[in-house]
Coordinates of C-alpha atoms and ligand atoms in Angstrom, one line a residue:
X9 CA 28.6 -38.6 1.4
X10 CA 25.8 -37.1 -0.6
X11 CA 26.5 -36.1 -4.2
X12 CA 24.6 -34.4 -6.9
X13 CA 22.6 -36.8 -9.1
X14 CA 22.7 -39.6 -6.6
X15 CA 19.4 -41.6 -6.2
X16 CA 18.7 -42.7 -2.6
X17 CA 15.8 -44.1 -0.6
X18 CA 14.5 -41.8 2.2
X19 CA 11.8 -41.9 4.9
X20 CA 10.2 -38.5 5.0
X21 CA 9.9 -37.4 8.6
X22 CA 8.1 -34.0 8.5
X23 CA 7.2 -31.0 6.5
X24 CA 9.2 -27.8 6.5
X25 CA 7.5 -24.5 7.0
X26 CA 7.6 -24.1 3.3
X27 CA 5.7 -27.4 2.8
X28 CA 8.4 -29.6 1.4
X29 CA 9.1 -33.0 2.9
X30 CA 12.3 -33.4 5.0
X31 CA 14.4 -36.5 5.6
X32 CA 17.9 -37.2 7.0
X33 CA 20.8 -39.0 5.3
X34 CA 24.2 -39.3 7.0
X35 CA 23.1 -36.8 9.5
X36 CA 22.3 -34.3 6.9
X37 CA 18.8 -32.8 6.2
X38 CA 17.5 -33.5 2.8
X39 CA 14.5 -31.5 1.5
X40 CA 12.5 -33.5 -0.9
X41 CA 10.1 -31.6 -3.2
X42 CA 6.9 -33.5 -4.0
X43 CA 7.0 -35.7 -1.0
X44 CA 4.8 -36.0 2.1
X45 CA 5.6 -36.7 5.7
X46 CA 5.3 -40.5 6.2
X47 CA 6.3 -41.4 2.6
X48 CA 9.2 -43.7 1.8
X49 CA 10.6 -42.3 -1.5
X50 CA 13.3 -42.7 -4.0
X51 CA 14.9 -39.2 -4.3
X52 CA 17.2 -37.7 -6.9
X53 CA 19.7 -35.3 -5.3
X54 CA 19.6 -31.9 -7.1
X55 CA 21.9 -29.8 -5.0
X56 CA 24.3 -30.4 -2.1
X57 CA 25.0 -27.6 0.3
X58 CA 27.2 -27.5 3.5
X59 CA 24.4 -28.4 5.9
X60 CA 21.6 -29.7 3.8
X61 CA 20.7 -31.1 0.4
X62 CA 17.8 -30.6 -2.0
X63 CA 16.2 -33.5 -3.8
X64 CA 13.3 -34.3 -6.1
X65 CA 11.0 -37.2 -5.4
X66 CA 11.2 -39.6 -8.4
X67 CA 9.2 -42.5 -7.0
X68 CA 7.0 -43.1 -4.0
X69 CA 8.0 -46.5 -2.7
X70 CA 5.5 -46.5 0.1
X71 CA 2.9 -43.7 0.3
X72 CA 2.2 -41.9 3.6
X73 CA -1.1 -42.8 5.2
X74 CA -2.0 -39.1 4.9
X75 CA -1.8 -39.1 1.1
X76 CA -4.8 -38.3 -1.1
X77 CA -5.1 -37.7 -4.8
X78 CA -4.5 -34.1 -5.8
X79 CA -7.5 -32.4 -7.4
X80 CA -5.4 -30.0 -9.4
X81 CA -3.5 -30.9 -12.6
X82 CA -0.7 -28.3 -12.0
X83 CA -0.2 -28.9 -8.3
X84 CA 3.2 -30.4 -8.7
X85 CA 4.7 -27.5 -10.6
X86 CA 2.7 -24.5 -9.3
X87 CA 4.0 -22.6 -6.3
X88 CA 0.5 -21.7 -5.0
X89 CA -0.7 -24.7 -3.0
X90 CA 1.6 -26.8 -0.9
X91 CA -0.7 -29.5 0.4
X92 CA -3.2 -30.8 -2.2
X93 CA -1.6 -34.3 -1.8
X94 CA -2.3 -34.9 1.9
X95 CA -5.6 -35.0 3.9
X96 CA -6.8 -31.8 5.5
X97 CA -6.6 -33.4 8.9
X98 CA -2.8 -33.9 8.4
X99 CA -2.4 -30.3 7.2
X100 CA -4.4 -29.0 10.2
X101 CA -2.3 -31.0 12.6
X102 CA 0.9 -29.6 11.0
X103 CA -0.4 -26.0 11.2
X104 CA -1.3 -26.4 14.9
X105 CA 2.3 -27.7 15.6
X106 CA 3.7 -24.9 13.5
X107 CA 2.1 -22.2 15.7
X108 CA 2.9 -24.0 19.0
X109 CA 6.5 -24.7 17.9
X110 CA 7.0 -21.0 17.0
X111 CA 5.9 -20.0 20.4
X112 CA 8.1 -22.6 22.1
X113 CA 11.2 -22.0 20.0
X114 CA 11.1 -18.3 19.2
X115 CA 8.9 -16.9 21.9
X116 CA 10.1 -19.2 24.7
X117 CA 6.5 -19.7 25.6
X118 CA 5.0 -23.1 26.2
X119 CA 1.4 -22.8 25.1
X120 CA -1.1 -25.2 23.7
X121 CA -3.6 -23.6 21.3
X122 CA -6.9 -22.7 22.8
X123 CA -8.4 -23.6 19.4
X124 CA -7.8 -24.3 15.8
X125 CA -10.5 -23.1 13.5
X126 CA -10.2 -25.3 10.5
X127 CA -11.2 -24.2 7.0
X128 CA -14.8 -24.9 6.0
X129 CA -13.8 -25.0 2.3
X130 CA -10.6 -26.2 0.7
X131 CA -11.5 -25.0 -2.8
X132 CA -12.7 -21.8 -4.4
X133 CA -12.3 -19.9 -1.1
X134 CA -10.3 -16.9 -2.5
X135 CA -12.0 -13.7 -3.4
X136 CA -8.9 -12.3 -5.1
X137 CA -6.4 -13.6 -7.6
X138 CA -3.5 -12.1 -9.4
X139 CA -2.3 -13.8 -12.6
X140 CA 1.0 -12.9 -14.1
X141 CA 1.5 -13.5 -17.8
X142 CA 4.5 -14.6 -19.9
X143 CA 5.3 -15.6 -23.4
X144 CA 7.8 -18.3 -24.2
X145 CA 6.8 -20.1 -27.3
X146 CA 3.2 -20.1 -25.9
X147 CA 1.2 -17.8 -23.8
X148 CA 1.3 -18.6 -20.1
X149 CA -1.3 -17.2 -17.6
X150 CA -1.2 -18.6 -14.1
X151 CA 1.1 -18.6 -11.1
X152 CA 4.8 -18.6 -10.3
X153 CA 6.5 -21.9 -9.7
X154 CA 8.0 -22.2 -6.2
X155 CA 11.0 -19.8 -5.7
X156 CA 11.1 -18.8 -9.4
X157 CA 9.7 -16.3 -11.8
X158 CA 8.6 -19.0 -14.2
X159 CA 4.9 -18.9 -14.8
X160 CA 3.0 -22.2 -14.6
X161 CA 0.1 -22.0 -16.9
X162 CA -3.2 -22.6 -15.1
X163 CA -6.6 -22.9 -16.8
X164 CA -8.7 -23.2 -13.7
X165 CA -7.2 -22.5 -10.2
X166 CA -9.2 -24.5 -7.7
X167 CA -8.6 -21.9 -5.0
X168 CA -10.4 -19.2 -7.0
X169 CA -14.1 -18.9 -8.1
X170 CA -15.0 -20.5 -11.4
X171 CA -15.9 -17.1 -12.8
X172 CA -12.2 -16.0 -12.6
X173 CA -11.3 -18.9 -14.8
X174 CA -14.0 -17.9 -17.3
X175 CA -12.7 -14.3 -17.4
X176 CA -9.1 -15.4 -17.8
X177 CA -10.1 -17.7 -20.7
X178 CA -11.8 -14.7 -22.5
X179 CA -8.6 -12.6 -22.0
X180 CA -6.4 -15.4 -23.1
X181 CA -8.3 -15.8 -26.4
X182 CA -8.3 -12.0 -26.9
X183 CA -4.5 -11.7 -26.3
X184 CA -3.8 -14.5 -28.8
X185 CA -6.2 -13.3 -31.4
X186 CA -5.1 -9.7 -31.4
X187 CA -1.4 -10.4 -30.7
X188 CA -1.4 -8.2 -27.6
X189 CA 2.1 -8.1 -26.2
X190 CA 2.9 -9.6 -22.8
X191 CA 5.3 -8.0 -20.3
X192 CA 8.7 -9.5 -19.9
X193 CA 10.2 -8.8 -16.5
X194 CA 13.8 -9.2 -17.7
X195 CA 13.7 -6.6 -20.5
X196 CA 10.8 -4.5 -19.1
X197 CA 9.1 -4.6 -22.5
X198 CA 5.6 -5.8 -23.4
X199 CA 2.2 -4.5 -22.3
X200 CA 0.1 -6.8 -20.3
X201 CA 1.6 -7.6 -16.8
X202 CA -1.1 -9.0 -14.6
X203 CA -4.8 -9.9 -14.5
X204 CA -6.1 -9.0 -11.1
X205 CA -9.6 -10.2 -10.1
X206 CA -11.7 -9.6 -7.0
X207 CA -15.2 -10.8 -6.2
X208 CA -17.6 -9.6 -3.5
X209 CA -18.9 -12.6 -1.7
X210 CA -22.3 -11.2 -0.9
X211 CA -23.4 -10.0 -4.3
X212 CA -21.0 -12.0 -6.5
X213 CA -19.9 -8.8 -8.2
X214 CA -16.5 -8.9 -9.9
X215 CA -13.9 -6.2 -10.5
X216 CA -11.4 -6.9 -13.3
X217 CA -8.2 -4.9 -13.2
X218 CA -5.7 -5.2 -16.0
X219 CA -2.2 -4.2 -15.1
X220 CA -0.4 -2.7 -18.1
X221 CA 3.1 -1.4 -18.8
X222 CA 1.7 1.5 -20.8
X223 CA -1.1 3.9 -21.1
X224 CA -3.8 2.2 -23.1
X225 CA -5.1 -1.1 -24.2
X226 CA -5.2 -1.9 -27.9
X227 CA -8.4 -3.5 -29.1
X228 CA -10.0 -2.6 -25.7
X229 CA -13.5 -2.4 -27.2
X230 CA -13.2 -5.9 -28.5
X231 CA -12.3 -7.2 -25.0
X232 CA -15.0 -5.2 -23.3
X233 CA -17.5 -6.5 -25.8
X234 CA -16.5 -10.1 -25.0
X235 CA -16.6 -9.5 -21.3
X236 CA -20.3 -8.6 -21.6
X237 CA -20.9 -12.4 -21.5
X238 CA -19.9 -12.3 -17.8
X239 CA -22.7 -10.4 -16.1
X240 CA -20.9 -10.4 -12.7
X241 CA -18.3 -8.0 -14.0
X242 CA -19.3 -4.6 -12.6
X243 CA -16.0 -2.8 -12.9
X244 CA -13.1 -2.9 -15.3
X245 CA -10.0 -0.9 -14.4
X246 CA -6.7 -0.4 -16.1
X247 CA -3.8 -0.1 -13.7
X248 CA -0.8 1.6 -15.3
X249 CA 2.4 0.3 -14.0
X250 CA 5.5 1.2 -16.0
X251 CA 8.0 0.6 -13.2
X252 CA 10.5 -2.2 -13.5
X253 CA 9.5 -3.8 -10.3
X254 CA 7.8 -6.9 -9.0
X255 CA 5.2 -4.8 -7.1
X256 CA 2.0 -5.7 -9.0
X257 CA -0.1 -2.5 -8.8
X258 CA 0.9 1.1 -9.2
X259 CA -1.3 4.0 -7.8
X260 CA -2.5 5.0 -11.3
X261 CA -5.9 3.6 -12.1
X262 CA -8.3 4.3 -15.0
X263 CA -11.8 2.9 -14.9
X264 CA -13.0 1.8 -18.3
X265 CA -16.3 0.3 -17.4
X266 CA -18.7 0.7 -14.5
X267 CA -17.6 2.0 -11.1
X268 CA -14.1 2.0 -9.7
X269 CA -15.3 -0.1 -6.8
X270 CA -17.5 -3.0 -5.7
X271 CA -19.2 -3.6 -2.4
X272 CA -18.9 -6.6 -0.1
X273 CA -20.2 -7.2 3.4
X274 CA -18.0 -8.5 6.2
X275 CA -19.3 -9.1 9.8
X276 CA -22.4 -7.0 9.0
X277 CA -20.3 -4.1 7.7
X278 CA -20.6 -2.9 4.1
X279 CA -17.1 -2.6 2.7
X280 CA -16.2 -0.6 -0.4
X281 CA -13.4 -2.2 -2.3
X282 CA -11.3 -0.6 -4.9
X283 CA -8.4 -2.2 -6.8
X284 CA -5.9 -0.9 -4.3
X285 CA -7.8 -1.8 -1.1
X286 CA -6.4 -4.4 1.2
X287 CA -9.1 -7.0 1.9
X288 CA -8.9 -10.4 3.5
X289 CA -8.8 -13.0 0.7
X290 CA -10.9 -15.6 2.5
X291 CA -14.2 -13.9 3.4
X292 CA -15.9 -16.7 5.5
X293 CA -12.8 -17.5 7.5
X294 CA -12.0 -13.8 8.0
X295 CA -15.5 -13.5 9.6
X296 CA -14.5 -16.3 12.0
X297 CA -11.2 -14.5 12.7
X298 CA -12.8 -11.2 13.4
X299 CA -15.4 -12.9 15.6
X300 CA -12.6 -14.2 17.7
X301 CA -10.8 -10.9 17.8
X302 CA -14.1 -9.3 19.1
X303 CA -14.4 -12.0 21.7
X304 CA -10.8 -11.2 22.9
X305 CA -11.4 -7.5 22.7
X306 CA -14.5 -7.6 24.9
X307 CA -16.1 -4.4 23.5
X308 CA -17.8 -2.0 25.9
X309 CA -19.4 1.4 25.4
X310 CA -17.2 3.2 27.9
X311 CA -14.0 1.9 26.2
X312 CA -11.7 3.1 23.4
X313 CA -10.3 0.7 20.8
X314 CA -7.1 1.5 18.9
X315 CA -7.0 -0.5 15.7
X316 CA -3.4 -0.6 14.5
X317 CA -2.5 -1.6 10.9
X318 CA -6.2 -1.1 10.2
X319 CA -6.2 -1.4 6.3
X320 CA -9.7 -0.4 5.1
X321 CA -10.8 -0.3 8.8
X322 CA -12.7 -3.6 8.8
X323 CA -11.7 -4.9 12.2
X324 CA -12.3 -1.7 14.1
X325 CA -15.6 -0.9 12.2
X326 CA -16.9 -4.4 12.9
X327 CA -16.7 -3.6 16.6
X328 CA -17.3 0.2 16.5
X329 CA -21.0 0.0 17.5
X330 CA -20.0 -1.7 20.8
X331 CA -17.1 0.6 21.7
X332 CA -17.3 4.2 22.8
X333 CA -14.6 5.2 20.4
X334 CA -12.5 3.7 17.7
X335 CA -9.1 5.0 16.4
X336 CA -7.6 3.4 13.3
X337 CA -4.0 3.7 12.1
X338 CA -2.7 2.7 8.7
X339 CA 0.4 3.7 6.6
X340 CA -1.2 3.4 3.1
X341 CA -3.1 6.6 2.4
X342 CA -5.8 5.2 0.0
X343 CA -6.6 2.5 2.6
X344 CA -7.2 5.2 5.1
X345 CA -9.6 6.9 2.6
X346 CA -11.3 3.6 2.2
X347 CA -11.6 3.2 6.0
X348 CA -13.2 6.7 6.3
X349 CA -15.6 6.0 3.5
X350 CA -16.5 2.6 5.0
X351 CA -17.3 4.3 8.3
X352 CA -19.5 6.9 6.5
X353 CA -21.2 4.1 4.5
X354 CA -22.2 2.3 7.7
X355 CA -23.3 5.4 9.6
X356 CA -20.5 4.9 12.1
X357 CA -19.5 8.3 13.6
X358 CA -17.3 7.3 16.5
X359 CA -14.4 6.0 14.4
X360 CA -11.5 8.2 13.2
X361 CA -8.6 7.1 11.0
X362 CA -5.1 8.3 10.7
X363 CA -2.5 7.9 7.9
X364 CA 0.5 7.2 10.1
X365 CA 3.2 4.6 10.8
X366 CA 1.9 2.5 13.7
X367 CA 4.9 3.2 16.0
X368 CA 4.7 6.9 15.4
X369 CA 1.0 7.0 15.9
X370 CA 1.3 5.1 19.2
X371 CA 3.9 7.6 20.4
X372 CA 1.7 10.6 19.4
X373 CA -1.4 9.1 21.1
X374 CA 0.6 8.5 24.3
X375 CA 2.1 12.0 24.3
X376 CA -1.3 13.5 23.9
X377 CA -2.3 11.6 27.0
X378 CA -5.1 9.7 25.2
X379 CA -6.0 6.3 26.5
X380 CA -6.8 3.1 24.6
X381 CA -8.4 0.4 26.7
X382 CA -8.0 -2.2 23.9
X383 CA -5.4 -2.3 21.2
X384 CA -5.7 -4.5 18.1
X385 CA -2.5 -5.2 16.2
X386 CA -2.7 -6.7 12.7
X387 CA 0.7 -6.1 11.1
X388 CA 2.1 -7.6 7.8
X389 CA 4.3 -10.6 8.0
X390 CA 7.3 -8.9 9.4
X391 CA 5.4 -8.1 12.6
X392 CA 5.6 -5.1 14.9
X393 CA 8.7 -3.1 15.7
X394 CA 10.2 -3.3 19.2
X395 CA 9.5 0.4 19.5
X396 CA 5.8 -0.1 18.9
X397 CA 5.6 -3.0 21.4
X398 CA 7.3 -0.8 24.0
X399 CA 5.0 2.2 23.4
X400 CA 1.9 -0.1 23.4
X401 CA 3.0 -1.5 26.8
X402 CA 3.7 2.0 28.1
X403 CA 0.1 3.0 27.1
X404 CA -0.9 0.2 29.4
X405 CA -4.1 -1.1 27.7
X406 CA -6.2 -3.7 29.5
X407 CA -6.1 -5.9 26.5
X408 CA -3.9 -6.4 23.4
X409 CA -5.4 -8.4 20.6
X410 CA -2.7 -9.4 18.1
X411 CA -3.8 -10.8 14.7
X412 CA -0.9 -12.3 12.7
X413 CA -0.3 -14.1 9.4
X414 CA 3.2 -15.2 10.6
X415 CA 3.5 -17.3 13.7
X416 CA 7.3 -16.7 13.9
X417 CA 7.1 -12.9 14.2
X418 CA 4.0 -13.2 16.4
X419 CA 5.9 -15.4 18.8
X420 CA 8.9 -13.0 18.7
X421 CA 6.7 -10.0 19.5
X422 CA 4.8 -11.9 22.3
X423 CA 8.1 -12.6 23.9
X424 CA 8.7 -8.8 24.0
X425 CA 5.2 -8.3 25.4
X426 CA 5.8 -10.9 28.1
X427 CA 9.0 -9.2 29.2
X428 CA 7.0 -6.0 29.6
X429 CA 4.4 -7.7 31.8
X430 CA 1.8 -8.8 29.2
X431 CA 0.8 -12.4 29.4
X432 CA -0.4 -14.6 26.6
X433 CA -3.8 -15.5 27.8
X434 CA -5.4 -17.0 24.7
X435 CA -4.1 -18.2 21.4
X436 CA -6.1 -19.5 18.5
X437 CA -5.0 -20.4 14.9
X438 CA -7.5 -19.8 12.1
X439 CA -6.9 -21.4 8.8
X440 CA -7.5 -18.6 6.3
X441 CA -5.3 -20.2 3.7
X442 CA -6.0 -24.0 3.5
X443 CA -3.9 -26.1 1.2
X444 CA -1.1 -23.4 1.4
X445 CA 1.7 -23.2 4.0
X446 CA 0.2 -20.1 5.5
X447 CA -1.9 -19.9 8.7
X448 CA -3.3 -17.0 10.6
X449 CA -3.3 -16.7 14.4
X450 CA -5.0 -14.4 16.9
X451 CA -4.0 -14.0 20.5
X452 CA -5.0 -12.1 23.6
X453 CA -2.4 -10.5 25.8
X454 CA -3.4 -9.1 29.2
X455 CA -1.6 -7.2 31.9
X456 CA -0.2 -9.1 34.9
Ligands
SAH25 N1 -6.5 -5.0 9.7 C1 -6.7 -5.0 8.3 C2 -5.4 -5.0 7.4 C3 -4.3 -5.9 7.9 S1 -3.0 -6.1 6.7 C4 -7.6 -6.1 7.9 O1 -7.9 -7.0 8.6 O2 -8.1 -6.1 6.7 C5 -1.7 -5.1 7.4 C6 -1.9 -3.6 7.1 O3 -0.8 -2.9 7.7 C7 -1.8 -3.2 5.6 O4 -3.0 -2.5 5.3 C8 -0.6 -2.3 5.6 O5 -0.7 -1.3 4.6 C9 -0.4 -1.8 7.0 N2 0.9 -1.4 7.4 C10 2.1 -1.9 7.0 N3 3.1 -1.3 7.7 C11 2.6 -0.4 8.5 C12 3.1 0.5 9.5 N4 4.4 0.6 9.7 N5 2.2 1.3 10.1 C13 0.9 1.2 9.9 N6 0.3 0.4 9.0 C14 1.2 -0.4 8.3

């Protein structure tokens, strides 16, 4: 029988979908933080539940052949990366299996991936970072530890550009020197909540957004003066979020330097980014993802594309020149404004965007008797509603291209599609988030 505080030796068999190693003891699954599949470890039992236990790795008795030395000093405590301690080959193999297994177990579909597009860079690939702050005896600026609201201090996150670390260092010094208060999520008191940074890949331009629980920043002029040493900063925005919530940004922005946007380029499209815009965090891998989506969509001048969950319109706009017509649907109003602006900026006049719920939009389009030859779906993690899948199938498009950041909900929805006569023809995983547990997939569904 497993008991709390026991120390036992375990062979780690696999990784869970959250990236922790898993072993078995007396028929019970034991999740071992800090281990890797293939390790033999000494584990300290932290918690025993009915059907599983949680343990901490205290000693690696025999390391897995996949192990490498982590290149981040806070990897063990930070909840950001899951796999800085194993080779990328091992991570890629696991992600492949994760997608295929989701289709087998949840979707009831046996399908080998048609491809796995591995990441071309394991470091500094993010173009956006959000750093929470806390104060407990010292100032912490960094990332949450796994499953907690404790902030792990991080001086230089290796997933983000170096310039982000330089900016955070300036802000850190300014906070300490001027005694600027830091937000405490328990009491709802304190000013500075998050540092939000975004960089355009093409130009290197940076937007800094400071999220504050208040209306103004004390000693703002001192901070702005110091930030002049970072020429990439083209925009400084205050986001005023006084709500007691863990949602990072509110709708209220005030620009205190430069423009309230920066420009990037994605798949040949100029994209205007504001603090509130949704934008793929890994630019280069997003281009590879969109290229696959285009291949699956097979654009043609006599066809109409319906881009569901379109965000700032980037997928639809990247194909608009090769389709007759593009219709984008998105639930967040400012994102729809971004999409319209992006169409204008690029001289695209055959794309229209609607601020609607995807299922509702599909119903309206169908009722109006409009046809979509190709439908792109790119929902958030929770996937599409059954109602949307039904309406999409009733609209009877030739092709459905489904882009997803969660293989489990993708597999669930593909099962619904297959019940309505749409077959999974192609499935490719694209690693937009190397070193983390996340993986993106894109698939093509066609009518029987
Ligand atoms: N296709 C875009 C954005 C994908 S993220 C891109 O590649 O950049 C998913 C988008 O779905 C977000 O912009 C989110 O606001 C939107 N969304 C979430 N729920 C929705 C719903 N019910 N109807 C329409 N859009 C929704």
